[in-house]
Coordinates of C-alpha atoms in Angstrom, one line a residue:
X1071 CA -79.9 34.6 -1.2
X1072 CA -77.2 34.7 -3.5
X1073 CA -75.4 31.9 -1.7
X1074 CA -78.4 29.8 -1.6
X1075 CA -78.3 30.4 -5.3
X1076 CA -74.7 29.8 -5.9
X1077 CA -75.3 26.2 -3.3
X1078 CA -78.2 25.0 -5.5
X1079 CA -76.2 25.6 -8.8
X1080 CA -73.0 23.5 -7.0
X1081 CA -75.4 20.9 -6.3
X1082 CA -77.1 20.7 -9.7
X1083 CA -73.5 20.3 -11.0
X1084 CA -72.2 18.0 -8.1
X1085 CA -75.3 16.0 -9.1
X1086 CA -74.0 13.9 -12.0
X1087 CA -70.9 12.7 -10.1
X1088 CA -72.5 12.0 -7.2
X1089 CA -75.0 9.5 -9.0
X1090 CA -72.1 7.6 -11.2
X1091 CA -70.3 7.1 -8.0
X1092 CA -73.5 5.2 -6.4
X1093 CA -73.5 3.3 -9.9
X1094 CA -69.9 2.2 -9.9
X1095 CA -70.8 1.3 -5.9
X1096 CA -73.9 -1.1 -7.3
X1097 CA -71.8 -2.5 -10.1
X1098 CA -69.7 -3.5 -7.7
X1099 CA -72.0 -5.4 -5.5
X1100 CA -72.7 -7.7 -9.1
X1101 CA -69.3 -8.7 -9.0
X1102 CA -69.8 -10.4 -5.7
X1103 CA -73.5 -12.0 -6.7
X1104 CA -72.5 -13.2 -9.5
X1105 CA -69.4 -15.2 -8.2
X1106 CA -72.2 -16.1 -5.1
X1107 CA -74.4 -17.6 -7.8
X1108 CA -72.0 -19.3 -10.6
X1109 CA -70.7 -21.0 -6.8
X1110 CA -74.2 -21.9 -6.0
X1111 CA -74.2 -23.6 -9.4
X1112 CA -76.2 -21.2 -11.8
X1113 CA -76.4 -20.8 -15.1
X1114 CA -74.9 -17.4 -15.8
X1115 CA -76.9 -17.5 -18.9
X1116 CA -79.9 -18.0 -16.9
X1117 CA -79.1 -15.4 -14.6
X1118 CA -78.7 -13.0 -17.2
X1119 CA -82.0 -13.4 -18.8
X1120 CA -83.9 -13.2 -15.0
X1121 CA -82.0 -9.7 -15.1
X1122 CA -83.8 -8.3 -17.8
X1123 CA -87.0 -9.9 -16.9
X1124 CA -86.4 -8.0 -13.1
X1125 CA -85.9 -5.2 -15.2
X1126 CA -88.9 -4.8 -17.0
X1127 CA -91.2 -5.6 -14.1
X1128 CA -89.5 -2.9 -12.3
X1129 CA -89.2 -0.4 -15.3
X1130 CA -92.1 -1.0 -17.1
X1131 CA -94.8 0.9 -14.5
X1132 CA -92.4 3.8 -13.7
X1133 CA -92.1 4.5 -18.1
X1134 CA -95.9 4.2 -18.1
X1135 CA -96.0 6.8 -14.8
X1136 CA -93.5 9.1 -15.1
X1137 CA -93.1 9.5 -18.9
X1138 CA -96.4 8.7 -20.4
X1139 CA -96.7 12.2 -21.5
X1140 CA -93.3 13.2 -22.2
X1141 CA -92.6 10.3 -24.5
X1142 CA -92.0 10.4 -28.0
X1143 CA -93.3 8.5 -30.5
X1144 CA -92.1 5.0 -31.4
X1145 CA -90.5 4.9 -34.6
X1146 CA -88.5 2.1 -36.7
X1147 CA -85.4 4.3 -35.9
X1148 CA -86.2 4.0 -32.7
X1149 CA -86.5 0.3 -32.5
X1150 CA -83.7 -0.7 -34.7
X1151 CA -81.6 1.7 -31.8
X1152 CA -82.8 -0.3 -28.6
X1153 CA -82.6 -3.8 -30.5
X1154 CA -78.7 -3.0 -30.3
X1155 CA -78.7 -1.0 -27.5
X1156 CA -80.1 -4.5 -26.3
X1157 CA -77.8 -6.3 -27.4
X1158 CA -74.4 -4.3 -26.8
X1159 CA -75.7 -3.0 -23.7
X1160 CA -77.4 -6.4 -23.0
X1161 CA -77.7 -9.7 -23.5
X1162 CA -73.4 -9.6 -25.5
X1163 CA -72.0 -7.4 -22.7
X1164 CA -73.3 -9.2 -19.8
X1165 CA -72.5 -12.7 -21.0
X1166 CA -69.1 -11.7 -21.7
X1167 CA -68.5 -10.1 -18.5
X1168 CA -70.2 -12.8 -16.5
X1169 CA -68.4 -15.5 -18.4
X1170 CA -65.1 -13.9 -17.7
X1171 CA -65.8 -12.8 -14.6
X1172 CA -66.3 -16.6 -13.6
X1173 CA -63.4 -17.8 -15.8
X1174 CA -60.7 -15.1 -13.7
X1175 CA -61.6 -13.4 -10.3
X1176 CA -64.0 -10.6 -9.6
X1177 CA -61.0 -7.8 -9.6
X1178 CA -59.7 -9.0 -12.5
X1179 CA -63.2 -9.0 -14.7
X1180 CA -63.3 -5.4 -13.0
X1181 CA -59.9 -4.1 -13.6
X1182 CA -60.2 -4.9 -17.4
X1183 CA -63.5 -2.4 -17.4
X1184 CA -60.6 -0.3 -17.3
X1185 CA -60.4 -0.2 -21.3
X1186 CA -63.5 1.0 -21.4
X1187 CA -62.5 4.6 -21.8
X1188 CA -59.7 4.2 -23.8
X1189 CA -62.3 2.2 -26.0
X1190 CA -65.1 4.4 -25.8
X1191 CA -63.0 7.9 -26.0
X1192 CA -61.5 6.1 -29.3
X1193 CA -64.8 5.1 -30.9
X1194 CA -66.4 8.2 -29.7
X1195 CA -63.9 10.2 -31.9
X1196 CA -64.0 8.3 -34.5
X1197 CA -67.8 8.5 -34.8
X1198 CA -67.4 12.3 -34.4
X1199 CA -68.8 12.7 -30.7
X1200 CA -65.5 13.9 -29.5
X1201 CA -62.8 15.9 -30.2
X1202 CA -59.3 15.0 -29.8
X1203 CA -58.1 18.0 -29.1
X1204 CA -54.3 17.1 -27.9
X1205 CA -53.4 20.8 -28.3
X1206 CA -55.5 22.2 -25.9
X1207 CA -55.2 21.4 -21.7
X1208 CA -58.2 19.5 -22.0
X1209 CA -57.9 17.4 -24.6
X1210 CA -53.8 16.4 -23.4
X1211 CA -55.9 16.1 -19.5
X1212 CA -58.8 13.3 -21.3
X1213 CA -55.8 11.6 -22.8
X1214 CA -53.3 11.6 -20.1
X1215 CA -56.1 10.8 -17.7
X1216 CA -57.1 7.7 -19.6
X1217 CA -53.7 6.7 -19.9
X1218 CA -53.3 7.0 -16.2
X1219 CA -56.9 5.2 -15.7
X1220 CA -55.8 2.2 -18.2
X1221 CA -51.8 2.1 -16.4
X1222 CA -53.5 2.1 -12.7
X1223 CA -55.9 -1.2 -14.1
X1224 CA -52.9 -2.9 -15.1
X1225 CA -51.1 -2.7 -12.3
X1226 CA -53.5 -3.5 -9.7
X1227 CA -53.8 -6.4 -11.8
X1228 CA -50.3 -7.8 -12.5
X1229 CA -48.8 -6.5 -9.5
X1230 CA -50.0 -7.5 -5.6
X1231 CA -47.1 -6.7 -3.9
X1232 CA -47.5 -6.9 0.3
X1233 CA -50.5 -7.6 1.8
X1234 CA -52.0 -4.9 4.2
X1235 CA -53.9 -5.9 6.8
X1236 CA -55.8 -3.3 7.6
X1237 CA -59.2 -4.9 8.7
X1238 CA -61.4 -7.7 8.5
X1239 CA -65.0 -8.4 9.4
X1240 CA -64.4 -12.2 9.1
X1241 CA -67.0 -11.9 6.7
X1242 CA -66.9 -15.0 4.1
X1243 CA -70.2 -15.0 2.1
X1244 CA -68.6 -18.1 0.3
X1245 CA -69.2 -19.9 3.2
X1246 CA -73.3 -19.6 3.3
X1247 CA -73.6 -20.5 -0.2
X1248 CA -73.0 -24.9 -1.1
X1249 CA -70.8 -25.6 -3.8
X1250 CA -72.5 -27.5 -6.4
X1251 CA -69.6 -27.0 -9.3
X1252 CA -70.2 -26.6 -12.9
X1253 CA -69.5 -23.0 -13.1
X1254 CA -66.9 -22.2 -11.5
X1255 CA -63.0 -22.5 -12.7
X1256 CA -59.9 -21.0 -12.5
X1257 CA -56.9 -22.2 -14.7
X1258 CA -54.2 -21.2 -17.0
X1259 CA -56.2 -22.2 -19.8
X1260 CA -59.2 -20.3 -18.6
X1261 CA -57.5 -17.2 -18.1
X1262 CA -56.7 -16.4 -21.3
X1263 CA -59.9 -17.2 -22.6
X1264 CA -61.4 -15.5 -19.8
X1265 CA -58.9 -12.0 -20.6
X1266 CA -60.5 -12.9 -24.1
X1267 CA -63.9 -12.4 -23.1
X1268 CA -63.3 -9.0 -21.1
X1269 CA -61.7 -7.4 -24.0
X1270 CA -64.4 -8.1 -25.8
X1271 CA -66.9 -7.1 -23.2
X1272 CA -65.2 -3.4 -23.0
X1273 CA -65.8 -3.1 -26.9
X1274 CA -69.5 -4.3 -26.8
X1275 CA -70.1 -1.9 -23.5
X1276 CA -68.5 0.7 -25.4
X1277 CA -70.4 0.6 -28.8
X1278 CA -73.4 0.4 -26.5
X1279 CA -72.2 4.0 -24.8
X1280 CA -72.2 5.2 -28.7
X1281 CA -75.4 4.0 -29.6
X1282 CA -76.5 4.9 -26.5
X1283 CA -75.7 8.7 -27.0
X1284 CA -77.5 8.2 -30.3
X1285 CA -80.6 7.3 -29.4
X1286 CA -81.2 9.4 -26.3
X1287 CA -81.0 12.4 -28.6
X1288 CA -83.9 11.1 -30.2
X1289 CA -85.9 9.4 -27.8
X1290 CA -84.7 11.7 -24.3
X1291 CA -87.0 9.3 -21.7
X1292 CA -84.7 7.5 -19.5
X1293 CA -87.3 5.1 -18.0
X1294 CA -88.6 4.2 -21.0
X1295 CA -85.6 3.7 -23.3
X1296 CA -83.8 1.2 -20.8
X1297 CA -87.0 -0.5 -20.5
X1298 CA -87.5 -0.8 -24.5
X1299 CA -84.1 -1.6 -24.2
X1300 CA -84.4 -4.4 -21.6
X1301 CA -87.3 -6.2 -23.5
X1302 CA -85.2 -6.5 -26.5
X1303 CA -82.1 -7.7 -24.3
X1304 CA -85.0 -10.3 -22.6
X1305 CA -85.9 -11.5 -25.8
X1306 CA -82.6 -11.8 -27.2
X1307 CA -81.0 -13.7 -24.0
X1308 CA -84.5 -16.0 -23.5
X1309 CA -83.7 -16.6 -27.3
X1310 CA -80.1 -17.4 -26.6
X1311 CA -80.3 -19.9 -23.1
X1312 CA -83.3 -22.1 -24.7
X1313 CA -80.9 -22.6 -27.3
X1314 CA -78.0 -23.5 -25.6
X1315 CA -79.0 -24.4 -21.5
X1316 CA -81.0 -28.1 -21.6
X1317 CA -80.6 -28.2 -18.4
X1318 CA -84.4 -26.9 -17.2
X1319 CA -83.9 -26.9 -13.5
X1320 CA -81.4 -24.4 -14.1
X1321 CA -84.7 -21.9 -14.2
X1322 CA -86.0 -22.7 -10.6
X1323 CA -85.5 -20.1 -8.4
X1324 CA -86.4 -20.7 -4.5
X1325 CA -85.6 -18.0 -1.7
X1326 CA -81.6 -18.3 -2.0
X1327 CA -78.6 -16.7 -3.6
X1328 CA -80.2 -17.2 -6.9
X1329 CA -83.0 -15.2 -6.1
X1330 CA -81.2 -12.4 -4.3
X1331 CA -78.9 -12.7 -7.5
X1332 CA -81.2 -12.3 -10.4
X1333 CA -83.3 -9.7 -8.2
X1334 CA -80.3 -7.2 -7.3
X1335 CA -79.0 -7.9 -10.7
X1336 CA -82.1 -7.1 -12.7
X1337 CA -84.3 -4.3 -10.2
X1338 CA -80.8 -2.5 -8.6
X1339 CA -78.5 -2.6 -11.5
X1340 CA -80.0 -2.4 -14.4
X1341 CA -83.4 -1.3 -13.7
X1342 CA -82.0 2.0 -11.7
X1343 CA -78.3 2.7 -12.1
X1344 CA -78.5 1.7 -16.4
X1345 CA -81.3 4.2 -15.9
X1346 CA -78.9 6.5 -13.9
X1347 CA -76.1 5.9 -16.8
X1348 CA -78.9 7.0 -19.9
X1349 CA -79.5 9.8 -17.9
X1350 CA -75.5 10.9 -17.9
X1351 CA -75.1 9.7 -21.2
X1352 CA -78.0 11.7 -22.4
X1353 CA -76.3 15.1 -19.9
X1354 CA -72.9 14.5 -20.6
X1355 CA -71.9 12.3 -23.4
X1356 CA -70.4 9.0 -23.8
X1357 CA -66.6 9.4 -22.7
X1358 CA -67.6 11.6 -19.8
X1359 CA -69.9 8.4 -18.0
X1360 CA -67.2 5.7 -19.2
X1361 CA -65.1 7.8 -17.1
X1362 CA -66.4 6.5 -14.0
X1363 CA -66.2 2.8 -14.6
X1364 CA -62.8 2.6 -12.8
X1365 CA -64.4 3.3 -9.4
X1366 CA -65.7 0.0 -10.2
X1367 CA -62.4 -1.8 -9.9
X1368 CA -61.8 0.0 -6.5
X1369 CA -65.3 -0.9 -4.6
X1370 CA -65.1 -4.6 -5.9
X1371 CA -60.8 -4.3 -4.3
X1372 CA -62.5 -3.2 -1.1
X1373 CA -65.3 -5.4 -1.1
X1374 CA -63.1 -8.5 -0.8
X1375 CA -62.1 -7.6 2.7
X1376 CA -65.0 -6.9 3.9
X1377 CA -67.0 -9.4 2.4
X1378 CA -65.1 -12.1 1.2
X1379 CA -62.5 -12.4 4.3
X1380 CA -59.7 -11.2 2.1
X1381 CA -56.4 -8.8 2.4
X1382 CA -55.7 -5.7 -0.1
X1383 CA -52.3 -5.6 -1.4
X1384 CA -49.9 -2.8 -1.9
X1385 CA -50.5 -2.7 -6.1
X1386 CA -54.7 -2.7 -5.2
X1387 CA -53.2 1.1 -3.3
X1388 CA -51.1 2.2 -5.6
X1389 CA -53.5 0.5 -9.1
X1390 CA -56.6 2.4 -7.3
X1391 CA -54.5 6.0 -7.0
X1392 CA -53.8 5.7 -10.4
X1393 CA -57.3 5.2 -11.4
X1394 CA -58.8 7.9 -9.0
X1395 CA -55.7 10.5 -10.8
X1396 CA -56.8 9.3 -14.2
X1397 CA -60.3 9.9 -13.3
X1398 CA -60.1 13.3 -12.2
X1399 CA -58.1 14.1 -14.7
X1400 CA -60.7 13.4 -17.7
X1401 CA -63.4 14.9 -15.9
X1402 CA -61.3 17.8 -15.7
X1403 CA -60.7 17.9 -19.2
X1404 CA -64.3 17.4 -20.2
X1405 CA -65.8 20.3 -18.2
X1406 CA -63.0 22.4 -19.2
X1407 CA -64.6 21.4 -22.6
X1408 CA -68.6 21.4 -21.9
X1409 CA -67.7 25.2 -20.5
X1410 CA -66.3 26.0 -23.2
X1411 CA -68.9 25.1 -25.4
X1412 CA -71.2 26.7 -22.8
X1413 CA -69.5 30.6 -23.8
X1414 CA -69.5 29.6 -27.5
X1415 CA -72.4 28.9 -27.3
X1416 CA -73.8 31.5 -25.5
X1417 CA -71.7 34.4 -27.5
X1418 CA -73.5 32.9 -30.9
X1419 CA -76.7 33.6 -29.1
X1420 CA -76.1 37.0 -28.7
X1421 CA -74.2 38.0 -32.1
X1422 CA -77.7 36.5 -33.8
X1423 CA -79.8 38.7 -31.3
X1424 CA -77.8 41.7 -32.1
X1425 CA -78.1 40.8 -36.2
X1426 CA -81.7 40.4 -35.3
X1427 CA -82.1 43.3 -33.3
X1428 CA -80.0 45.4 -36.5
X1429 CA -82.3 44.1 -39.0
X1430 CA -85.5 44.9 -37.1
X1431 CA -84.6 48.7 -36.3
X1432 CA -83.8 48.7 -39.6
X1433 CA -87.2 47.4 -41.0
X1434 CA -88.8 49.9 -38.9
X1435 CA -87.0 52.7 -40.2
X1436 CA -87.8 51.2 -43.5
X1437 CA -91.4 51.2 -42.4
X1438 CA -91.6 54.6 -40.4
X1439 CA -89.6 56.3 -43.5
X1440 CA -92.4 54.9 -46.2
X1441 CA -95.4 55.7 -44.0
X1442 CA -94.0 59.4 -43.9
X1443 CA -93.7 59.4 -47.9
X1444 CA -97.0 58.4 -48.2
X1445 CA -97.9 60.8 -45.4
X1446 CA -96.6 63.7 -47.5
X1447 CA -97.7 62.5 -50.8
X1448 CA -101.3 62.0 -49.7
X1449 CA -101.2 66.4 -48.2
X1450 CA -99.4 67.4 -51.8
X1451 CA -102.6 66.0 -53.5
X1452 CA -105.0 67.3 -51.1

C-alpha cells in the first residue's frame, strides 16, 4: 500500500514535466505549419488571427463547463491582465516569431527561443519572483543550466558541422503544398532582420510568463484565463490585419494547408498546450516552464528528417546535449528550491501551532484558576 502511495506521489510530481515535454512536442509541429502555410502563400497575419479565433471556439465551452463554478469574479484588474497577457502572449509574440520564423529557417526561429530563460529568469528577478541565489547549489545549477541552455542554442545554430545520416522517410511535405510566393524569403538582408524579430519575440514571450504568473494568482482558472486571454489577442490581431492586409482573399480558407494550419495552430497549441503552460506557470512559476522551451529547438531538429527529407548535423548533436544538460540542470535547481520552501514552510506551520497551542493551555489555566477563585469566594460568603 505504501508503494502504491509512494507511485501515485512520483506520478503527481512526474506530472508537470511530462505535460511541458508534450507542449515543446506541439510547438514544434507549428514550426513546420507555419513554413507549410507562408509556402502556400498565407498571410502570417491572417493566420495568426484564425488561431485565436480556433481558440476561443475550442476554449470557450470547456471555461463555461469545467470552471463555471470555480471561477472568480471578473474585475478591471483582471481585464487590464489578460489585455496584455493578450498581447505579449498573443497577437506581439506570435507575429514576431512567425515573421522571423519565415524571414530565417524553422531551427533557427526555434534555437533563438533559447533566450527565453535567460530573459525570463532575469526579468523574473528583477520583478521579485525569483531569487538569485548564486551562493547556494541551486541557484549556481539555474544559472549555469541557463548558460548551458543559451551556449547549446548557439551552437546548434552557428555550427552544422558533418551531416549524419541516420534515417530518412523521404518525407518532403514541401512537395504537396504549391508555391504561390509572397511570403517566403531567405537572404542576408532578411536574416538580420529576421534575428531582429526573434530577440524581440523572447522578450515579449517572456514579459508574458511574468504577467502570466501575475494573474493566475488572482484569477487560478486555466480554461478561462487563456480564453479571456485569446479574445483580447483575437481582437487585437483582427484589429491589426484589417489595418494592414488589403488583400481579402487572404481570409478564404478551403480544405488545405491553410486550414490544417490555422486549425492545429489555434485548437492544439494554443487552445490546449497555452492551457497546459497557465497551468505550470500557475504550479511552478515562470522560470521553471521557460525551462522547457529548448526541447523545442530539438523536436523541430528532428522533425526536419523525418518530415522535411533533411540530414541532422554534428552541432544539431552536440547544440541539443547542451540544451538537454542545461535543462536538467535548472530544473534541478528549482526543485532543490520549491523543497526547500516546502520545509520552511512547513516548520513555520508548526512553530505557530505550538505558540498557539502555548497560549491556549495558558488561557485555560487562566480560566480554570479564576473559576476556582470564584469557586472559593462564593463558599467564604456562604
Amino acid at each position: 500500500m505504501m508503494m502504491m502511495i509512494n507511485i501515485y506521489k512520483w506520478l503527481q510530481e512526474l506530472k508537470p514535466v511530462l505535460f511541458m515535454i508534450v507542449v515543446q512536442f506541439c510547438f514544434a509541429g507549428i514550426n513546420v505549419f507555419y513554413k507549410l502555410a507562408a509556402y502556400d502563400g498565407m498571410s502570417l497575419k491572417v493566420l495568426v488571427a484564425y488561431r485565436f479565433f480556433f481558440a476561443i471556439v475550442f476554449l470557450v465551452p470547456l471555461a463555461l463547463i469545467f470552471e463555471r463554478k470555480s471561477r472568480p469574479r471578473l474585475t478591471w484588474t483582471i481585464l487590464f491582465q489578460a489585455f496584455l497577457c493578450g498581447f505579449f502572449g498573443g497577437s506581439l509574440t506570435q507575429n514576431l516569431y512567425a515573421e522571423s520564423l519565415v524571414l530565417t529557417s524553422a531551427t533557427f526561429a526555434s534555437a533563438m527561443t533559447n533566450l527565453i530563460p535567460a530573459v525570463t529568469f532575469v526579468l523574473a528577478i528583477s520583478f521579485g519572483l525569483e531569487k538569485m541565489g548564486v551562493k547556494t547549489r541551486a541557484g549556481k545549477a539555474k544559472v549555469m543550466g541557463t548558460l548551458l541552455g543559451l551556449g547549446g542554442a548557439m551552437l546548434l545554430t552557428f555550427y552544422k558541422g558533418a551531416e549524419i545520416k541516420m534515417w530518412s522517410t523521404h518525407i518532403n511535405l514541401m512537395k504537396i503544398v504549391k508555391p504561390h510566393g509572397g511570403h517566403v524569403a531567405s537572404s542576408s538582408g532578411t536574416q538580420i532582420l529576421g534575428s531582429l524579430f526573434a530577440i524581440a519575440n523572447c522578450f515579449s514571450f517572456s514579459l508574458w510568463l511574468i504577467i502570466q504568473a501575475k494573474m493566475s494568482a488572482n484569477y487560478p482558472c486555466p480554461y478561462s484565463s487563456t480564453a479571456l486571454m485569446s479574445v483580447m489577442a483575437a481582437i487585437q490581431e483582427t484589429t491589426f490585419t484589417l489595418c494592414t492586409e488589403r488583400d481579402w482573399t487572404q481570409w478564404k480558407l478551403g480544405w488545405n494547408i491553410r486550414l490544417w494550419s490555422a486549425a492545429y495552430a489555434g485548437i492544439i497549441v494554443h487552445g490546449m498546450m497555452i492551457t497546459l503552460v497557465i497551468w505550470c506557470v500557475r504550479l511552478k512559476g515562470p522560470l521553471y516552464t521557460s525551462a522547457f522551451y529548448p526541447l523545442m529547438l530539438v523536436f523541430t531538429a528532428l522533425m526536419g528528417p523525418l518530415l522535411l527529407d533533411e540530414y541532422l548535423h554534428v552541432g544539431s548533436i552536440l547544440g541539443a546535449t547542451l540544451i538537454v544538460c542545461g535543462l536538467y540542470a535548472v530544473l534541478w535547481g528549482k526543485d532543490k528550491e520549491m523543497k526547500k520552501m516546502a520545509q520552511k514552510i512547513s516548520k513555520e506551520a508548526e512553530t505557530i501551532q505550538t505558540i498557539n497551542t502555548s497560549t491556549s493551555d495558558n488561557s485555560e489555566n487562566q480560566n480554570r484558576g479564576i473559576i476556582m477563585d470564584k469557586t472559593e469566594e462564593m463558599e467564604r460568603k456562604v
